XYZ file of C-alpha atoms in Angstrom:
542
model
C -38.882 -16.697 28.950
C -36.384 -17.826 30.913
C -36.404 -21.286 28.552
C -35.990 -18.675 25.860
C -32.671 -17.067 27.129
C -31.445 -20.560 28.258
C -31.855 -21.866 24.452
C -30.002 -19.008 23.117
C -27.292 -19.243 25.601
C -26.717 -22.743 24.526
C -26.935 -22.064 20.823
C -25.120 -19.102 21.154
C -22.153 -21.337 22.632
C -22.556 -23.892 20.239
C -22.101 -21.636 17.077
C -19.276 -19.982 18.676
C -17.870 -23.662 19.086
C -18.356 -24.057 15.244
C -17.042 -20.711 14.535
C -13.952 -21.409 16.454
C -13.336 -24.782 14.649
C -13.985 -23.116 11.342
C -11.209 -20.271 12.340
C -8.690 -23.252 13.472
C -9.454 -25.176 10.182
C -9.142 -22.243 7.846
C -6.310 -20.766 9.590
C -4.229 -23.970 9.719
C -5.063 -24.644 5.686
C -3.745 -21.041 5.183
C -0.675 -21.125 7.190
C 0.391 -25.154 6.329
C -2.467 -26.169 4.118
C 0.261 -26.931 1.198
C 2.758 -28.866 3.707
C -0.313 -30.691 5.160
C -1.386 -31.969 1.825
C 1.943 -33.059 1.047
C 2.981 -35.074 4.104
C -0.738 -36.456 3.582
C 0.218 -37.552 0.230
C 3.716 -38.527 1.048
C 2.731 -40.205 3.946
C 0.998 -43.341 2.724
C 3.444 -45.516 1.420
C 3.050 -47.995 4.832
C 0.121 -48.062 6.865
C 1.587 -46.591 10.193
C 2.629 -43.588 8.147
C -0.968 -43.636 6.720
C -2.361 -43.624 10.015
C -0.147 -41.046 11.444
C -0.510 -38.618 8.839
C -4.646 -38.988 9.172
C -3.895 -38.299 12.915
C -1.641 -35.372 12.599
C -3.667 -33.505 9.907
C -6.804 -33.819 11.613
C -5.036 -32.188 14.716
C -4.252 -29.600 12.373
C -7.296 -29.122 10.789
C -9.649 -29.665 13.867
C -11.887 -31.603 11.387
C -11.655 -35.123 10.066
C -14.489 -34.177 7.514
C -11.810 -31.995 5.888
C -9.114 -34.666 5.930
C -11.753 -37.094 4.718
C -12.397 -34.646 2.002
C -8.625 -34.286 0.848
C -8.026 -37.781 1.075
C -10.967 -38.767 -1.518
C -9.236 -36.178 -3.463
C -6.268 -38.057 -3.661
C -7.941 -41.082 -4.061
C -9.965 -39.665 -7.112
C -6.759 -38.275 -8.692
C -5.238 -42.078 -8.276
C -2.598 -40.416 -6.110
C -3.346 -42.688 -3.225
C -4.762 -46.425 -3.136
C -8.338 -47.221 -1.027
C -7.041 -49.193 1.476
C -4.366 -46.834 2.082
C -7.093 -43.980 2.399
C -9.220 -46.127 4.738
C -6.320 -46.449 6.877
C -5.812 -42.417 7.082
C -9.473 -41.767 7.829
C -8.950 -44.312 10.964
C -6.099 -41.801 11.709
C -8.363 -39.097 11.393
C -11.086 -40.316 13.712
C -8.530 -40.682 16.391
C -7.017 -37.076 15.777
C -10.494 -36.127 16.555
C -11.116 -37.701 19.568
C -7.563 -36.196 20.538
C -8.278 -33.107 19.801
C -11.704 -33.370 22.267
C -9.558 -34.381 24.866
C -7.414 -31.599 24.659
C -10.136 -28.676 24.346
C -11.503 -30.409 27.489
C -8.609 -30.574 29.756
C -9.427 -27.577 31.669
C -7.492 -24.964 29.501
C -10.509 -22.442 29.560
C -8.041 -19.988 31.928
C -5.366 -19.831 28.708
C -8.282 -18.638 26.335
C -7.520 -15.121 26.457
C -3.599 -15.434 26.313
C -4.349 -17.763 23.087
C -6.675 -14.834 21.376
C -4.126 -12.042 22.490
C -1.311 -13.879 20.975
C -3.610 -14.907 18.049
C -4.298 -11.527 17.342
C -0.770 -10.469 17.474
C 0.594 -12.944 14.987
C -2.337 -12.385 12.765
C -1.756 -8.772 12.432
C 1.835 -9.610 11.175
C 0.402 -9.802 7.838
C 2.769 -12.573 6.485
C 0.814 -16.174 5.416
C 2.425 -18.492 7.859
C 1.938 -15.855 10.696
C -1.664 -14.864 9.776
C -2.667 -18.600 9.576
C -1.322 -19.267 12.833
C -2.771 -16.838 14.406
C -6.314 -17.256 13.143
C -5.942 -20.883 14.120
C -4.834 -19.530 18.046
C -7.710 -17.295 18.012
C -10.014 -20.248 17.047
C -8.586 -22.273 19.655
C -9.263 -19.642 22.233
C -12.696 -19.123 21.213
C -13.490 -22.939 21.307
C -12.174 -22.918 24.913
C -14.455 -20.155 25.925
C -17.627 -21.491 24.159
C -17.277 -24.749 26.702
C -17.285 -22.424 29.370
C -20.248 -20.959 27.750
C -21.789 -24.222 26.914
C -21.318 -25.149 31.082
C -22.996 -22.294 32.302
C -25.691 -22.536 29.790
C -26.354 -26.195 30.333
C -26.412 -25.628 34.420
C -29.889 -24.976 34.629
C -30.920 -28.137 32.098
C -28.769 -30.471 34.494
C -30.809 -29.431 37.634
C -34.249 -29.329 35.715
C -37.002 -31.614 36.877
C -38.170 -31.870 33.225
C -34.926 -33.128 31.796
C -34.571 -35.669 34.957
C -38.243 -37.190 33.709
C -37.189 -36.970 30.082
C -33.718 -38.883 30.602
C -35.289 -42.345 31.658
C -37.573 -42.175 28.213
C -34.509 -41.521 26.047
C -32.552 -44.046 28.388
C -34.822 -46.657 27.293
C -34.904 -46.167 23.791
C -31.153 -46.327 22.778
C -31.450 -46.295 18.985
C -33.519 -43.314 19.102
C -30.882 -41.672 21.084
C -28.119 -42.718 18.703
C -29.890 -41.179 16.091
C -30.711 -38.223 17.628
C -27.252 -37.602 18.061
C -26.130 -38.669 14.521
C -28.638 -35.886 13.582
C -27.138 -33.427 15.805
C -23.404 -34.446 14.452
C -24.509 -33.771 10.981
C -26.399 -30.669 11.666
C -22.853 -29.375 13.209
C -20.997 -30.862 10.348
C -18.913 -31.834 13.192
C -18.837 -34.825 15.532
C -16.052 -32.812 17.851
C -18.991 -30.348 18.360
C -21.446 -33.006 18.909
C -18.966 -34.755 21.721
C -18.513 -31.732 23.403
C -22.291 -30.597 23.757
C -22.753 -34.207 25.075
C -20.297 -33.696 27.497
C -21.368 -31.035 28.874
C -25.088 -32.627 29.838
C -25.542 -34.815 32.898
C -26.393 -38.130 30.912
C -26.670 -41.674 32.558
C -23.415 -43.789 31.891
C -24.852 -46.120 29.276
C -26.774 -42.933 27.416
C -23.841 -40.780 27.407
C -21.750 -43.435 25.590
C -25.001 -44.402 23.071
C -24.732 -40.656 22.149
C -21.293 -40.674 21.456
C -21.183 -43.619 19.413
C -24.311 -41.409 17.406
C -22.108 -38.383 17.058
C -19.465 -40.548 15.312
C -21.934 -41.961 12.895
C -23.190 -38.773 12.411
C -19.667 -37.220 11.808
C -18.498 -39.195 8.870
C -22.015 -38.378 6.912
C -20.925 -34.573 5.610
C -17.749 -36.155 4.103
C -19.988 -38.639 2.342
C -22.652 -35.597 0.854
C -19.300 -33.690 0.085
C -17.857 -36.165 -2.383
C -21.285 -37.111 -4.307
C -19.622 -34.804 -7.273
C -16.618 -36.687 -7.240
C -15.647 -40.093 -8.954
C -16.738 -43.257 -7.570
C -13.336 -44.010 -6.071
C -13.673 -40.712 -4.242
C -16.931 -41.893 -2.850
C -15.919 -45.048 -1.854
C -13.485 -43.742 0.546
C -16.095 -41.800 2.270
C -18.674 -44.553 2.233
C -16.124 -47.349 3.361
C -15.593 -44.608 6.547
C -19.169 -44.507 6.944
C -19.790 -48.328 7.191
C -16.703 -48.647 9.409
C -18.459 -46.461 11.611
C -21.654 -48.099 11.547
C -20.606 -51.352 11.981
C -18.647 -50.058 15.172
C -21.756 -48.458 16.718
C -23.800 -51.414 16.260
C -21.070 -53.975 17.899
C -20.539 -51.470 20.989
C -24.151 -50.322 21.423
C -25.836 -53.364 23.451
C -22.271 -53.204 25.584
C -22.641 -49.565 26.255
C -23.741 -49.590 29.835
C -20.945 -51.959 30.876
C -18.388 -50.112 28.662
C -19.380 -46.697 30.247
C -18.980 -48.078 33.828
C -15.096 -49.642 32.557
C -14.393 -46.215 31.307
C -15.252 -44.770 34.737
C -13.332 -47.037 36.423
C -9.981 -46.746 34.029
C -7.259 -44.812 35.759
C -6.656 -41.696 33.741
C -7.278 -37.722 33.765
C -10.721 -37.059 33.940
C -12.142 -35.139 31.044
C -15.588 -36.088 30.588
C -16.811 -39.724 30.185
C -18.442 -38.720 26.920
C -14.678 -37.261 25.676
C -13.241 -40.141 27.308
C -15.489 -42.820 25.085
C -14.971 -40.791 21.655
C -11.335 -41.650 22.127
C -11.878 -45.441 23.656
C -14.057 -46.070 20.448
C -11.893 -44.723 17.724
C -8.916 -46.136 19.271
C -10.435 -49.876 19.479
C -12.257 -49.336 15.774
C -8.675 -48.471 14.503
C -7.067 -51.532 15.860
C -10.055 -53.842 14.781
C -10.444 -52.463 11.484
C -6.864 -51.803 10.362
C -6.045 -55.416 9.435
C -9.434 -55.638 7.220
C -9.166 -52.376 5.472
C -8.249 -54.565 2.312
C -11.488 -56.590 1.992
C -13.604 -53.646 3.400
C -11.975 -51.382 0.325
C -12.769 -54.464 -2.062
C -16.706 -54.996 -0.624
C -17.357 -51.239 -0.871
C -15.958 -51.650 -4.783
C -18.336 -54.317 -5.326
C -21.355 -52.196 -4.330
C -20.185 -48.740 -6.108
C -17.655 -50.241 -8.869
C -15.950 -47.709 -11.176
C -18.232 -45.657 -13.830
C -17.343 -45.748 -17.483
C -15.572 -42.452 -18.352
C -16.212 -40.624 -21.709
C -13.783 -38.445 -23.335
C -14.857 -35.863 -25.450
C -13.023 -35.839 -28.724
C -13.683 -32.032 -29.890
C -14.956 -28.876 -27.970
C -17.822 -28.961 -25.580
C -18.348 -25.606 -25.092
C -17.430 -23.326 -28.231
C -20.484 -22.388 -29.560
C -20.768 -20.730 -32.947
C -23.612 -18.877 -32.649
C -22.366 -17.159 -29.205
C -19.622 -15.407 -31.076
C -21.828 -12.286 -31.507
C -22.101 -12.164 -28.057
C -18.793 -11.873 -26.544
C -19.917 -12.482 -22.576
C -21.403 -15.746 -23.966
C -18.510 -16.817 -26.548
C -15.690 -15.960 -23.133
C -18.007 -18.093 -20.908
C -18.158 -21.087 -23.123
C -14.205 -20.459 -23.936
C -13.386 -20.239 -20.004
C -15.386 -23.414 -19.304
C -13.533 -25.036 -22.762
C -9.999 -24.215 -21.450
C -10.857 -25.499 -17.864
C -11.901 -28.825 -19.236
C -8.150 -28.715 -21.347
C -6.629 -28.077 -17.472
C -8.709 -31.081 -16.225
C -6.867 -33.164 -19.082
C -3.520 -31.693 -18.432
C -4.199 -32.599 -14.666
C -5.273 -36.151 -15.742
C -1.793 -36.259 -18.084
C 0.301 -35.248 -14.817
C -1.507 -37.561 -12.570
C -0.788 -40.898 -14.992
C 2.660 -39.533 -15.183
C 3.038 -39.636 -11.424
C 1.299 -43.128 -11.251
C 3.698 -44.508 -14.071
C 6.881 -43.108 -11.903
C 5.628 -44.884 -8.826
C 4.515 -48.061 -10.252
C 7.355 -48.360 -12.350
C 4.782 -49.085 -15.308
C 4.838 -47.411 -18.508
C 1.125 -48.587 -19.299
C -0.586 -45.133 -18.198
C 1.858 -43.353 -20.455
C -0.316 -44.335 -23.467
C -3.161 -42.304 -22.371
C -0.748 -39.605 -21.611
C 0.342 -39.551 -25.609
C -3.612 -39.711 -26.396
C -4.334 -36.856 -23.978
C -1.580 -34.719 -25.295
C -2.929 -34.779 -28.803
C -6.381 -33.950 -27.440
C -4.981 -30.988 -25.838
C -3.124 -29.722 -28.889
C -6.252 -29.999 -30.723
C -8.593 -28.445 -28.603
C -6.298 -25.559 -27.667
C -5.742 -24.896 -31.398
C -9.698 -24.488 -31.629
C -10.278 -22.112 -28.513
C -7.050 -20.051 -30.473
C -9.249 -20.309 -33.810
C -12.495 -19.633 -31.935
C -11.468 -16.411 -29.858
C -9.816 -14.928 -32.862
C -13.101 -14.843 -34.513
C -14.322 -12.766 -31.456
C -17.086 -10.036 -32.473
C -16.144 -6.668 -33.350
C -18.498 -5.329 -30.479
C -16.435 -6.591 -27.494
C -15.433 -3.962 -25.519
C -11.877 -3.174 -24.381
C -12.295 -5.373 -21.002
C -13.681 -8.054 -23.020
C -10.822 -8.179 -25.180
C -8.486 -8.072 -22.198
C -10.111 -11.534 -20.883
C -9.864 -12.945 -24.193
C -6.140 -12.313 -24.046
C -5.975 -13.732 -20.687
C -7.761 -16.946 -21.934
C -5.201 -17.250 -24.745
C -2.462 -16.383 -22.463
C -3.336 -19.895 -20.116
C -4.458 -22.276 -22.874
C -1.143 -21.808 -24.048
C 0.500 -22.283 -20.993
C -1.608 -25.804 -20.576
C -0.431 -26.580 -23.916
C 3.317 -26.250 -23.161
C 2.339 -28.185 -19.725
C 1.515 -31.042 -21.916
C 4.292 -30.880 -23.982
C 6.438 -30.957 -21.307
C 4.854 -33.872 -19.554
C 4.601 -35.466 -23.058
C 8.035 -35.066 -24.415
C 10.130 -34.397 -21.063
C 8.537 -36.443 -18.195
C 6.891 -39.538 -20.088
C 10.084 -40.286 -21.622
C 11.892 -39.945 -18.386
C 9.881 -42.236 -16.835
C 10.131 -44.779 -19.748
C 13.568 -44.518 -19.360
C 13.598 -45.519 -15.789
C 11.071 -48.109 -16.022
C 13.110 -49.722 -19.373
C 16.475 -49.768 -17.510
C 15.340 -50.781 -14.009
C 16.544 -47.827 -12.465
C 15.908 -47.431 -8.825
C 16.485 -44.118 -6.906
C 17.372 -43.664 -3.393
C 14.930 -43.392 -0.691
C 15.705 -39.938 -0.596
C 15.707 -38.809 -3.903
C 12.692 -40.613 -4.323
C 10.958 -38.805 -1.848
C 12.486 -35.730 -3.067
C 10.825 -35.995 -6.774
C 7.398 -37.378 -5.571
C 6.888 -34.435 -3.220
C 7.687 -32.098 -6.215
C 5.275 -33.971 -8.176
C 2.813 -33.724 -5.362
C 3.101 -30.062 -5.003
C 2.905 -29.688 -8.837
C -0.576 -31.295 -8.772
C -1.556 -29.154 -5.951
C -0.618 -26.246 -7.931
C -2.235 -27.027 -10.689
C -5.425 -27.519 -9.110
C -5.023 -24.117 -7.275
C -4.510 -22.471 -10.698
C -7.515 -24.012 -12.363
C -9.567 -22.071 -9.292
C -7.505 -18.917 -9.847
C -8.576 -19.278 -13.560
C -12.028 -19.583 -12.788
C -12.953 -17.332 -10.123
C -9.898 -14.747 -10.223
C -9.464 -14.646 -6.445
C -7.040 -12.162 -5.826
C -5.816 -13.745 -2.045
C -5.619 -17.391 -3.702
C -3.721 -15.800 -6.842
C -1.361 -14.500 -4.285
C -0.865 -17.317 -2.427
C -0.003 -19.228 -5.570
C 2.510 -16.763 -6.574
C 4.526 -17.430 -2.799
C 4.209 -20.991 -3.768
C 6.873 -20.399 -6.821
C 9.536 -19.737 -3.937
C 8.666 -22.805 -2.072
C 8.986 -24.636 -5.825
C 12.311 -22.905 -6.491
C 14.004 -23.829 -3.187
C 12.700 -27.122 -3.003
C 14.106 -27.960 -6.646
C 17.651 -26.240 -5.439
C 17.581 -27.926 -2.047
C 16.853 -31.484 -4.029
C 19.652 -31.050 -6.535
C 22.029 -29.875 -3.830
C 21.020 -33.212 -1.660
C 21.617 -35.422 -4.544
C 24.908 -34.206 -5.470
C 26.261 -34.646 -1.539
C 24.789 -38.246 -2.357
C 26.866 -38.457 -5.310
C 30.295 -37.498 -3.305
C 29.112 -39.700 -1.105
C 29.343 -42.615 -3.775
C 25.605 -44.209 -3.568
C 25.154 -46.192 -6.568
C 21.186 -45.670 -6.898
C 22.247 -42.018 -6.921
C 24.906 -42.282 -9.391
C 23.018 -44.512 -11.878
C 20.030 -41.969 -11.922
C 21.815 -38.958 -11.550
C 20.740 -37.277 -14.723
C 17.290 -38.730 -14.507
C 16.684 -36.838 -11.087
C 17.839 -33.176 -12.348
C 15.867 -33.575 -15.392
C 12.661 -34.674 -13.857
C 13.176 -31.747 -10.974
C 13.804 -29.171 -14.203
C 10.888 -30.440 -16.071
C 8.790 -30.244 -12.904
C 9.699 -26.554 -11.764
C 9.054 -25.820 -15.483
C 5.562 -27.110 -15.427
C 5.027 -25.129 -12.211
C 6.465 -21.839 -13.799
C 3.903 -22.336 -16.834
C 0.837 -23.302 -14.267
C 1.543 -20.478 -11.722
C 1.509 -18.097 -14.275
C -2.104 -17.611 -14.655
C -1.864 -15.618 -11.215
C 0.032 -12.637 -12.893
C -2.727 -10.837 -14.605
C -4.686 -10.700 -12.027
C -1.951 -9.280 -9.519
C -0.788 -7.109 -12.070
C -3.812 -5.546 -12.452
C -3.799 -4.917 -8.631
C -0.579 -3.469 -8.884
C 1.318 -5.994 -6.794
C 3.634 -7.250 -9.244
C 7.183 -5.875 -9.749
C 8.745 -5.964 -13.140
C 12.003 -7.516 -12.416
C 13.769 -9.766 -9.458
C 16.590 -7.766 -9.640
C 17.275 -6.352 -5.863
C 17.015 -2.161 -6.059
C 20.342 -0.727 -5.491
């Protein structure tokens, strides 16, 4: 019975730790998710910026897995190259280790204050305050869980059974490494595994080995989560797993020596496991950074790009389903999702052409635009023939689908007839934007791509909270466009040559991206209108 009570205490502490990590991640994503994604996308033009963006994103999200998934998605959408992605993940690994240091720094007494402050902010209701409050509550719960872990493992540390078992595990380091890796996979967090290892009284060498295992297992959830993405995204997470595996194999024979060296190193004592976690990831980053290019190419040879087949016609518009409105609407919705993916690809290719000053990707934009036009017309024709047995609710659904597909067609037109010619003009005339102007436009591109992905999710799930966040982003887009135009005019007055040459192009691209966002975000309007959350006019009431 005593053993069951101890097991329940430890399991409950681990569960609270995982819950706290999840709260921090969700809260940070709610409050600063768009800004973090933008910072991650913009922060990969140089190696140091890529490393720093991965580190900062992981400190905010409390999860290198979340950063790895964001990075893999950027690579999948051709918004980041694979070498820079590997550097981002090196920064993410160091970010996780720094999080462990902060959480283990003896701040348990601050937990009640953090939870109280988090609750006050959460009650304020606004997205940024609410998300920040949830993150603070999660951090407070993580500190509480560490106290629970310390009390729960106190009996184990003095247990004669554990004292007899540890020499056996200490003499089988490969088994210990795999056991710790499995623990990290089950927790979906190397941070949780390292903190649990830190709470046990283990021999020095065994502690280092189990930290290595936690690092290895921490890379596995991201690999599993990207199995449905393209090969380029999967190469990013597989490369990170390979890097960690090589590091573990190199350090494991020296684990005893490394552990003794760390105990003698003059630094604030946060526990050998936490210190080994930080030292391993810093050393790995320093050694692997110069080799990220060859590693990316090596992984590419084992997992080459797949041949993508593009459907020439509708894939989900089943003629026999027209007499069953529910089935017909489901097919039409899936077809519109495919059209949205094509429009998203057009936007990605246009940004790539702008970024690389290369018009080659724009040829595919022309082809995709013709496909989008044809398929959206087929959806409209299909829904116009919906069976007479359709209910009023099903008719409203068909109108919502039509509204979204028409907006997607408008977005395709803006890309093909607005953005693509503007990029061709930039390349053809050899125009160069100022550094500030380029970053402002690239930021608008990234936010537009993020909003496109969120609009697809809102269309499919009809989630009210996500729809509300999408509409709130429209205000940010409007502010970003206005601020960029104002900064551009200031640079003009200062007489910057690059700004003068690209003036009309800069403002035209900003205008077109703003128009795209307006069409994309409109998918949220019917959902919020049904809930009575929209107003008729933006005019302030007298």
